[in-house]
Amino acid sequence: MTSPVLQAKGLTKRYGRVVAIDGSDLELMPGEILAVIGDNGAGKSSLIKALSGALIPDSGEIRLDGEPVQFRNPMEARTAGIETVYQTLAVAPGLDIADNLFLGREERRPGPLGSIFRMLDRRHMRDEAARHMSELGVATLQNIGQAVESLSGGQRQAVAVARAAAFGSKVVILDEPTAALGVKEGNRVLQLIRDVRDRGLPVILISHNMPHVFEVADRIHIQRLGRRIAVITPSSHSMSDAVAIMTGAAPPPGAEEPAQ
Ligand SMILES: Nc1ncnc2c1ncn2[C@@H]1O[C@H](COP(=O)(O)OP(=O)(O)OP(=O)(O)O)[C@@H](O)[C@H]1O
């Protein structure tokens, strides 16, 4: 049996009297796109923050490739191979695409130019950026030296996703990557997400956009009131089933029918 790449067991996080996540589980299997859906306040962001080191859970366990991990900050999660793109896009508009790809991870020139003068290896960064962009088919980004502020929302999102795919060695987490995009741009980003999955990196996709979720997800984790109440697939359930389970209008699969 295949085992999960990333697994959460009984994660809990309280903010004073508010329970943001309440014993939540999650399993991300190799090579899949796992969508995480849930109503506002269901604890999706908190769950994802715990998996990406942005939040330290009060209790519960996280396993990466079967090994227990405890991330004290986002850098530790990144170092372990988990890359996250947050809703608020972490791109620097004034910098070009190549610089954005390497933001926080700039490569220095070899030898004393790099180690003493801290000179950036721009040519190598540019080549690498171009390679990642073309691998992922971000084809309209012809000029890797173009400032990100001159790109459309969809292209910026593509840069952020490509960046995560380039550095995430084990898991890519995307929080609402299509929220601010038009139809065409949204579709391009969905294709990019499929490409990332097809290259072997499993993806966690948090989204309120049901058509997008049903288009790309292999499995759908439904979060409600701070915990996972169901895992469905686009072939086992319809969009309206998913919304009904998510909002509590229908019982989760396998649960007893409510007493009349
Ligand atoms: N930093 C915080 N301080 C206090 N309460 C918080 C904090 N972060 C989250 N919460 C609360 O925890 C609960 C879960 O929030 P969370 O943002 O994880 O939900 P969500 O499913 O991502 O919601 P949305 O879809 O609206 O983004 C909410 O009731 C929220 O108000």
mmCIF file of N, CA and C and ligand atoms in Angstrom, residues 15 18 20 39-46 208, ligand 1:
data_model
loop_
_atom_site.group_PDB
_atom_site.id
_atom_site.type_symbol
_atom_site.label_atom_id
_atom_site.label_comp_id
_atom_site.label_asym_id
_atom_site.label_seq_id
_atom_site.Cartn_x
_atom_site.Cartn_y
_atom_site.Cartn_z
ATOM 1 N N TYR A 15 -7.227 29.711 19.373
ATOM 2 C CA TYR A 15 -6.894 31.122 19.581
ATOM 3 C C TYR A 15 -7.816 31.584 20.708
ATOM 4 N N VAL A 18 -11.483 30.462 20.614
ATOM 5 C CA VAL A 18 -11.811 29.990 19.263
ATOM 6 C C VAL A 18 -10.945 28.769 18.921
ATOM 7 N N ALA A 20 -9.595 26.931 16.049
ATOM 8 C CA ALA A 20 -9.423 27.083 14.595
ATOM 9 C C ALA A 20 -9.337 25.725 13.921
ATOM 10 N N ASP A 39 -16.285 25.765 4.342
ATOM 11 C CA ASP A 39 -16.886 27.090 4.470
ATOM 12 C C ASP A 39 -15.898 28.065 5.097
ATOM 13 N N ASN A 40 -16.230 29.338 5.064
ATOM 14 C CA ASN A 40 -15.400 30.331 5.742
ATOM 15 C C ASN A 40 -15.280 29.965 7.222
ATOM 16 N N GLY A 41 -14.063 30.004 7.709
ATOM 17 C CA GLY A 41 -13.846 29.732 9.126
ATOM 18 C C GLY A 41 -13.755 28.247 9.459
ATOM 19 N N ALA A 42 -13.762 27.368 8.443
ATOM 20 C CA ALA A 42 -13.715 25.920 8.699
ATOM 21 C C ALA A 42 -12.338 25.444 9.154
ATOM 22 N N GLY A 43 -11.352 26.329 9.004
ATOM 23 C CA GLY A 43 -10.021 25.980 9.475
ATOM 24 C C GLY A 43 -9.058 25.564 8.375
ATOM 25 N N LYS A 44 -9.396 25.866 7.136
ATOM 26 C CA LYS A 44 -8.526 25.477 6.011
ATOM 27 C C LYS A 44 -7.161 26.159 6.105
ATOM 28 N N SER A 45 -7.201 27.487 6.261
ATOM 29 C CA SER A 45 -5.932 28.227 6.314
ATOM 30 C C SER A 45 -5.100 27.788 7.515
ATOM 31 N N SER A 46 -5.748 27.619 8.651
ATOM 32 C CA SER A 46 -4.998 27.236 9.855
ATOM 33 C C SER A 46 -4.342 25.869 9.664
ATOM 34 N N HIS A 208 -12.086 27.938 -2.965
ATOM 35 C CA HIS A 208 -13.533 28.067 -2.829
ATOM 36 C C HIS A 208 -14.207 27.848 -4.184
HETATM 37 N N1 LIG B 1 -4.774 34.610 14.249
HETATM 38 C C1 LIG B 1 -6.012 34.329 14.658
HETATM 39 N N2 LIG B 1 -6.513 34.843 15.794
HETATM 40 C C2 LIG B 1 -7.745 34.530 16.213
HETATM 41 N N3 LIG B 1 -8.599 33.724 15.556
HETATM 42 C C3 LIG B 1 -8.161 33.183 14.429
HETATM 43 C C4 LIG B 1 -6.855 33.451 13.898
HETATM 44 N N4 LIG B 1 -6.704 32.762 12.739
HETATM 45 C C5 LIG B 1 -7.856 32.107 12.540
HETATM 46 N N5 LIG B 1 -8.741 32.346 13.548
HETATM 47 C C6 LIG B 1 -10.094 31.783 13.654
HETATM 48 O O1 LIG B 1 -10.020 30.389 13.467
HETATM 49 C C7 LIG B 1 -11.114 29.926 12.681
HETATM 50 C C8 LIG B 1 -10.577 29.210 11.442
HETATM 51 O O2 LIG B 1 -9.977 30.193 10.576
HETATM 52 P P1 LIG B 1 -9.262 29.838 9.200
HETATM 53 O O3 LIG B 1 -8.764 31.110 8.639
HETATM 54 O O4 LIG B 1 -8.305 28.735 9.420
HETATM 55 O O5 LIG B 1 -10.484 29.311 8.349
HETATM 56 P P2 LIG B 1 -10.639 29.168 6.776
HETATM 57 O O6 LIG B 1 -11.389 27.898 6.552
HETATM 58 O O7 LIG B 1 -9.340 29.299 6.126
HETATM 59 O O8 LIG B 1 -11.558 30.409 6.412
HETATM 60 P P3 LIG B 1 -11.647 31.298 5.066
HETATM 61 O O9 LIG B 1 -12.211 30.402 4.010
HETATM 62 O O10 LIG B 1 -12.623 32.365 5.456
HETATM 63 O O11 LIG B 1 -10.282 31.802 4.772
HETATM 64 C C9 LIG B 1 -11.973 31.146 12.386
HETATM 65 O O12 LIG B 1 -13.012 31.186 13.337
HETATM 66 C C10 LIG B 1 -11.016 32.293 12.569
HETATM 67 O O13 LIG B 1 -11.698 33.452 12.979
#
